Every structure is written in C-alpha cells, then in structure tokens.
Short mmCIF file of C-alpha atoms in Angstrom, two decimals:
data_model
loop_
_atom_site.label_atom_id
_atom_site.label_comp_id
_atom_site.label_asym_id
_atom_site.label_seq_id
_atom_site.Cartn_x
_atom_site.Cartn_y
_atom_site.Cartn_z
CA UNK H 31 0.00 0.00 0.00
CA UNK H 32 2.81 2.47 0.82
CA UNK H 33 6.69 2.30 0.32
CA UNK H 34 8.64 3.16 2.55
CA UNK H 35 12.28 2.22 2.13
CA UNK H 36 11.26 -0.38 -0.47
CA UNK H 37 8.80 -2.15 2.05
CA UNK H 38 4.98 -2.37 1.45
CA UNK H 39 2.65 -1.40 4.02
CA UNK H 40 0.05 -4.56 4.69
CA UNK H 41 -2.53 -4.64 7.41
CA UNK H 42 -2.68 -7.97 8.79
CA UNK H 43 -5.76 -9.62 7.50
CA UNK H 44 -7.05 -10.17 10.82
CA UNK H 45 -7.78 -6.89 11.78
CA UNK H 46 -11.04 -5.16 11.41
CA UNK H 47 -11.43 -2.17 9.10
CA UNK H 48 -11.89 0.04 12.16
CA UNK H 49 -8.66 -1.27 13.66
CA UNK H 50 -6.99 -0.47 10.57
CA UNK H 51 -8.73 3.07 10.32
CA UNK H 52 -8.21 3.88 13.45
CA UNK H 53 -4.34 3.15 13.17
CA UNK H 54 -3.69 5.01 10.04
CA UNK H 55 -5.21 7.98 10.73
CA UNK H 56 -3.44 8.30 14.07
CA UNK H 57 -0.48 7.33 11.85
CA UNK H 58 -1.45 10.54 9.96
CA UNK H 59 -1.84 13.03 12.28
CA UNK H 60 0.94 12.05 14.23
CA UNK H 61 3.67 11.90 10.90
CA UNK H 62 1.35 14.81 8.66
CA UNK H 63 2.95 12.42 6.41
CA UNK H 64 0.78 13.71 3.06
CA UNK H 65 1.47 9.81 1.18
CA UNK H 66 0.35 7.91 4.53
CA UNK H 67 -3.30 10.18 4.09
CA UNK H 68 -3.15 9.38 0.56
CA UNK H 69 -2.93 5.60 1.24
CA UNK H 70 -5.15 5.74 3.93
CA UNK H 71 -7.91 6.93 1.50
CA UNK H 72 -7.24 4.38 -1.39
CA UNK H 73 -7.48 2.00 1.47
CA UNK H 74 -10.59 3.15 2.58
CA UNK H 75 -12.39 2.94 -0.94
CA UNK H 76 -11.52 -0.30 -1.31
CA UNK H 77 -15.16 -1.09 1.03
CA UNK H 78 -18.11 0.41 0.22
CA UNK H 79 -19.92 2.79 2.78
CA UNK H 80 -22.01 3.91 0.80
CA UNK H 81 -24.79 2.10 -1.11
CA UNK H 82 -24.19 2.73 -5.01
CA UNK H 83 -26.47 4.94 -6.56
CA UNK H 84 -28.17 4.40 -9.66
CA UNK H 85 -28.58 6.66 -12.94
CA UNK H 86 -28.69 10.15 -12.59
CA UNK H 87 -32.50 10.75 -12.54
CA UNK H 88 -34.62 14.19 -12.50
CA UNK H 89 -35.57 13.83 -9.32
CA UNK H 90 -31.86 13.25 -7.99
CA UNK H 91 -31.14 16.66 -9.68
CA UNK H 92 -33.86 18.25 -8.98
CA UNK H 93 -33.11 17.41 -5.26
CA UNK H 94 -29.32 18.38 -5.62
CA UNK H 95 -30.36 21.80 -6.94
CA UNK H 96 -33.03 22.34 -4.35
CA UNK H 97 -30.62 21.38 -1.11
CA UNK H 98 -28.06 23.74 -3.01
CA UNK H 99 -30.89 26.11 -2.86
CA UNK H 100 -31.44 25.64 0.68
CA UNK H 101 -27.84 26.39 1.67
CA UNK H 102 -27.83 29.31 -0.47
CA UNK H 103 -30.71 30.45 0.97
CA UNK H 104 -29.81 29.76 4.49
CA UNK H 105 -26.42 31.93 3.86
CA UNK H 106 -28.14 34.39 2.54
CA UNK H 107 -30.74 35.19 5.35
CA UNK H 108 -27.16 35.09 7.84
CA UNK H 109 -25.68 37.64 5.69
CA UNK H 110 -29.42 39.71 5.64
CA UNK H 111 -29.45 39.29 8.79
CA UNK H 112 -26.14 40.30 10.03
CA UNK H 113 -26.68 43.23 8.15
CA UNK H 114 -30.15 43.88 9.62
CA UNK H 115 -28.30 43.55 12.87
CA UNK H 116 -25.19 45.97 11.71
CA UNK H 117 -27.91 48.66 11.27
CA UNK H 118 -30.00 47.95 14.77
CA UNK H 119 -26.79 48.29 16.82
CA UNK H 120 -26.29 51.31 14.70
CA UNK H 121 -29.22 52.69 16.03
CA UNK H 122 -29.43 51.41 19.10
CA UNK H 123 -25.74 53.29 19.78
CA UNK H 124 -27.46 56.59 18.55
CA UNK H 125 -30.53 55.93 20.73
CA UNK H 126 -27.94 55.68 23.94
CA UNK H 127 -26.10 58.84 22.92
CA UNK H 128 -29.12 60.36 22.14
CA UNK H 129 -30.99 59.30 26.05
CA UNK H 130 -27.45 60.38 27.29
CA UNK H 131 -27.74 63.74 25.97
CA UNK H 132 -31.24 64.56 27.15
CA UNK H 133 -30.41 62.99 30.38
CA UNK H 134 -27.63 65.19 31.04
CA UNK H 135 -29.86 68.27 29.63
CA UNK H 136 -32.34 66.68 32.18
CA UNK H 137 -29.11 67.23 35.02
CA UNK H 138 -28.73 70.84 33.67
CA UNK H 139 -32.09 72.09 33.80
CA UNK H 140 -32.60 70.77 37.06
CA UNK H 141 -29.78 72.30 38.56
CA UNK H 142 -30.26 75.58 36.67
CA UNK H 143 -34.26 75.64 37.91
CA UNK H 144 -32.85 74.63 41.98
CA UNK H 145 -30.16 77.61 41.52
CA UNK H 146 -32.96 80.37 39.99
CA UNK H 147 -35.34 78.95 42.84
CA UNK H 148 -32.34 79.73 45.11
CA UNK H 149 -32.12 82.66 43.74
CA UNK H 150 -35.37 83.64 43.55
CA UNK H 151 -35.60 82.82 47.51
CA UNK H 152 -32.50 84.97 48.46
CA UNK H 153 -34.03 87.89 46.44
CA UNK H 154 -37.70 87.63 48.50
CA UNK H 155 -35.58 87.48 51.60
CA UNK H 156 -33.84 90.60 50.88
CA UNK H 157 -37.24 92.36 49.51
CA UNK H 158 -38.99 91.29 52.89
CA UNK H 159 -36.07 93.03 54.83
CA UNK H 160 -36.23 96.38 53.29
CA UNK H 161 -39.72 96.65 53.71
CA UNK H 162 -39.55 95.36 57.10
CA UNK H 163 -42.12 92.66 56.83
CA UNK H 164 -41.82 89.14 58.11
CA UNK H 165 -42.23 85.43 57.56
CA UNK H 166 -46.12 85.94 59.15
CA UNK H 167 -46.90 88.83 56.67
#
C-alpha cells in the first residue's frame, strides 16, 4: 500500500477495518505524512460505505439543486441578517447617545431651575427686609 524504504505497508488480515482506520489515521496526524493520508484513503475505498447509486434521474437533480438552494438560501438570510443587525446596533448606539444627551440636559435644567429657585428665595428674603415685613406677613 505504501513504500517506505522499499517495504509495502500490509494490514494484517485479521484486523477489522476500524482497527486499521483507526491506526492510520493516528499514523497521519501524528507523521502529517501527506502519502500515509493518501494511502489511507485508497485504502478506505476499497469497502463500500455507501450504497451505489443508480442513474442520474430528475428527481436526484432536482433534489441536488433544491438542497443547493437551501444552503444558499440559508447563507443568505445570515448575511441579511447580520446586516439587519449591523444597522439595529447602529441605532441602538445613537438611541444611547441620544438618552445620554437629554439625560444630562435633564441634570442641567434641574440644577439651573434649583439655583434660579435659590435665587429667587435669596431675592424675597432681601425684599422682605427692606420693607420690614416678616415670615407671618
């Protein structure tokens, strides 16, 4: 199956296909020897995993263009989607500046009415003393 230094690779014949599965590929990873994969794969199609299918029929292309559909589709709705959500957090930013600004023009205003109220008290007091009236008239 593979040469290496002039020797064939063999699994013995007693082992199951799993056993021999199992082996190569951790042979595989463990080397990243490209010609073990390769050998690993003829090996591999040797059995047959897969039942055989039979003529290409309408229906079998008919179904191969409607699950390519599908995927098409689903990417499509994540990228309309991502964009929809690009735009809301676009918004949503703007709505936070936007309730951060009127909240701190809330702050301002409040502070400004309390200081003219302040105001406004001082002034009475001082209008009550030069006329000499008091807190009863």
């Amino acid at each position: 199956m593979r040469e290496s230094g002039g020797k064939t690779y063999d699994p013995p014949t007693e082992w199951s296909m799993e056993n021999v599965e199992e082996t190569l590929m951790t042979l595989a990873a463990f080397s990243k020897d490209g010609d073990l994969k390769k050998a690993l794969y003829q090996f591999i199609e040797q059995f047959k995993f897969y039942e055989q299918k039979g003529v290409v029929t309408m229906s079998s292309v008919i179904a191969h263009i409607e699950e390519r559909g599908r995927r098409e589709g689903i990417l499509e709705a994540k990228k309309q989607f991502m964009a929809e959500k690009k735009i809301w957090d676009l918004e949503k930013k703007s709505w936070n500046q936007e309730k951060k600004s009127w909240s701190q023009e809330k702050k301002d205003l409040t502070q400004e009415s309390g200081e003219m109220l302040s105001t406004l008290v001082i002034l009475a007091q001082k209008t009550m003393i030069e006329l000499g009236c008091s807190a009863q008239n």
